[in-house]
Amino acid sequence: MEHQVKQLPKSEVEIRVTLTKEELKPFEEKALAEFSKQLKVKGFRPGHIPAEIVKQHLNEEAIKYRTQDLAIQGTYPEAVVKSKTPVISRPHVKVESEEDGFTYTATAAIMPKVEVKDYQSIKIKQEEAKIDK
């Protein structure tokens, strides 16, 4: 898994993650296993349907989208931790490329950098506390 981090204006960051076909395979297997549990095929118990049979009974797009969803859920947190990015919001994910693997871009808000300048020179006039009966 490759990832690049790009700082954007207004306290945002863009994380671009690229997975090869080999790195995407476990996510596809997991998606097929999930569909296997939901699918009803005569002659097979739910959850025990071979992957090839699942592929024959489902639309390729459904398998592809679930695989991509699982890949994003599995790799985005890892990319954030590896890059030590202080993300504070949910990412907006955009799929970029699907040839020779899978590439997506996640844009999220980060903690803004705040610089306090010369705070020690600020003087505050203290008011005397008056106590009445």
Short mmCIF file of C-alpha atoms in Angstrom, two decimals:
data_model
loop_
_atom_site.label_atom_id
_atom_site.label_comp_id
_atom_site.label_asym_id
_atom_site.label_seq_id
_atom_site.Cartn_x
_atom_site.Cartn_y
_atom_site.Cartn_z
CA MET A 1 0.00 0.00 0.00
CA GLU A 2 1.33 3.37 -1.00
CA HIS A 3 0.03 6.63 0.38
CA GLN A 4 0.83 10.30 -0.14
CA VAL A 5 -0.30 13.15 2.09
CA LYS A 6 -0.92 16.62 0.69
CA GLN A 7 -1.73 19.65 2.84
CA LEU A 8 -4.67 21.70 1.56
CA PRO A 9 -5.75 25.20 2.57
CA LYS A 10 -8.29 25.77 5.37
CA SER A 11 -6.96 23.02 7.64
CA GLU A 12 -7.62 20.12 5.30
CA VAL A 13 -5.48 17.25 4.17
CA GLU A 14 -5.68 14.96 1.13
CA ILE A 15 -4.54 11.37 1.53
CA ARG A 16 -4.07 9.41 -1.70
CA VAL A 17 -3.90 5.63 -1.27
CA THR A 18 -2.91 3.16 -3.99
CA LEU A 19 -3.39 -0.60 -3.71
CA THR A 20 -2.12 -3.22 -6.15
CA LYS A 21 -4.33 -6.05 -7.38
CA GLU A 22 -2.59 -8.43 -4.96
CA GLU A 23 -3.30 -6.11 -2.02
CA LEU A 24 -6.95 -5.85 -3.12
CA LYS A 25 -7.49 -9.64 -3.24
CA PRO A 26 -8.13 -10.16 0.52
CA PHE A 27 -10.82 -7.48 0.42
CA GLU A 28 -12.48 -9.17 -2.56
CA GLU A 29 -12.41 -12.52 -0.75
CA LYS A 30 -14.01 -10.90 2.29
CA ALA A 31 -16.72 -9.31 0.11
CA LEU A 32 -17.45 -12.66 -1.55
CA ALA A 33 -17.67 -14.34 1.87
CA GLU A 34 -20.18 -11.69 3.01
CA PHE A 35 -22.28 -12.22 -0.12
CA SER A 36 -22.04 -15.98 0.36
CA LYS A 37 -23.79 -15.64 3.73
CA GLN A 38 -26.62 -13.57 2.22
CA LEU A 39 -27.11 -15.44 -1.05
CA LYS A 40 -29.47 -18.39 -1.43
CA VAL A 41 -28.39 -20.89 -4.06
CA LYS A 42 -30.07 -24.26 -4.42
CA GLY A 43 -27.73 -27.05 -3.34
CA PHE A 44 -25.57 -24.87 -1.06
CA ARG A 45 -25.93 -23.77 2.54
CA PRO A 46 -25.70 -20.02 3.17
CA GLY A 47 -22.10 -19.11 3.98
CA HIS A 48 -20.71 -22.19 2.22
CA ILE A 49 -21.15 -21.11 -1.38
CA PRO A 50 -17.89 -21.16 -3.40
CA ALA A 51 -16.61 -17.81 -4.64
CA GLU A 52 -17.04 -18.77 -8.31
CA ILE A 53 -20.73 -19.59 -7.77
CA VAL A 54 -21.22 -16.29 -5.92
CA LYS A 55 -19.65 -14.44 -8.87
CA GLN A 56 -22.06 -16.19 -11.28
CA HIS A 57 -25.13 -15.15 -9.26
CA LEU A 58 -24.18 -11.55 -8.54
CA ASN A 59 -23.50 -8.47 -10.62
CA GLU A 60 -19.80 -7.68 -11.04
CA GLU A 61 -20.44 -4.08 -10.04
CA ALA A 62 -21.90 -5.11 -6.67
CA ILE A 63 -18.82 -7.20 -5.88
CA LYS A 64 -16.50 -4.41 -7.07
CA TYR A 65 -18.21 -1.73 -4.97
CA ARG A 66 -18.25 -3.87 -1.82
CA THR A 67 -14.57 -4.77 -2.37
CA GLN A 68 -13.68 -1.09 -2.73
CA ASP A 69 -15.70 -0.19 0.36
CA LEU A 70 -13.90 -2.83 2.43
CA ALA A 71 -10.53 -1.71 1.03
CA ILE A 72 -11.20 1.90 2.04
CA GLN A 73 -12.36 0.86 5.51
CA GLY A 74 -9.24 -1.26 5.94
CA THR A 75 -6.55 1.01 4.51
CA TYR A 76 -7.63 4.57 5.36
CA PRO A 77 -7.04 4.26 9.14
CA GLU A 78 -3.69 2.60 8.46
CA ALA A 79 -2.64 5.46 6.14
CA VAL A 80 -3.67 8.06 8.75
CA VAL A 81 -1.67 6.34 11.49
CA LYS A 82 1.42 5.80 9.31
CA SER A 83 1.46 9.43 8.17
CA LYS A 84 0.79 10.72 11.71
CA THR A 85 -1.96 13.01 10.42
CA PRO A 86 -4.24 14.50 13.14
CA VAL A 87 -7.54 13.94 11.29
CA ILE A 88 -10.63 15.23 13.14
CA SER A 89 -13.46 14.55 10.68
CA ARG A 90 -14.84 11.82 8.48
CA PRO A 91 -13.16 11.70 5.09
CA HIS A 92 -14.76 12.56 1.78
CA VAL A 93 -13.59 9.69 -0.44
CA LYS A 94 -13.26 9.82 -4.20
CA VAL A 95 -12.29 6.75 -6.27
CA GLU A 96 -9.73 7.76 -8.86
CA SER A 97 -8.49 4.69 -10.70
CA GLU A 98 -9.38 1.02 -10.99
CA GLU A 99 -6.91 -0.23 -13.60
CA ASP A 100 -3.93 -2.19 -12.27
CA GLY A 101 -5.24 -2.00 -8.72
CA PHE A 102 -7.23 0.59 -6.85
CA THR A 103 -6.53 4.26 -6.06
CA TYR A 104 -8.65 6.60 -3.98
CA THR A 105 -8.31 10.06 -2.46
CA ALA A 106 -9.67 10.91 0.98
CA THR A 107 -10.07 14.55 2.01
CA ALA A 108 -10.55 15.33 5.70
CA ALA A 109 -10.22 18.19 8.17
CA ILE A 110 -7.24 18.34 10.50
CA MET A 111 -6.45 20.31 13.62
CA PRO A 112 -5.51 23.85 12.58
CA LYS A 113 -2.10 25.18 13.48
CA VAL A 114 -2.49 28.06 15.90
CA GLU A 115 0.41 30.36 16.67
CA VAL A 116 0.06 32.67 19.64
CA LYS A 117 2.43 35.61 19.25
CA ASP A 118 3.78 37.66 22.13
CA TYR A 119 1.13 36.68 24.66
CA GLN A 120 3.37 37.59 27.60
CA SER A 121 3.30 41.28 26.79
CA ILE A 122 -0.48 41.47 27.20
CA LYS A 123 -1.39 43.13 30.50
CA ILE A 124 -4.80 42.73 32.11
CA LYS A 125 -5.91 45.18 34.74
CA GLN A 126 -7.04 43.34 37.84
CA GLU A 127 -10.08 44.69 39.59
CA GLU A 128 -10.11 44.72 43.34
CA ALA A 129 -12.83 42.58 44.86
CA LYS A 130 -15.13 44.54 47.19
CA ILE A 131 -17.08 42.70 49.85
CA ASP A 132 -20.28 44.28 51.18
CA LYS A 133 -22.29 43.31 54.23
#
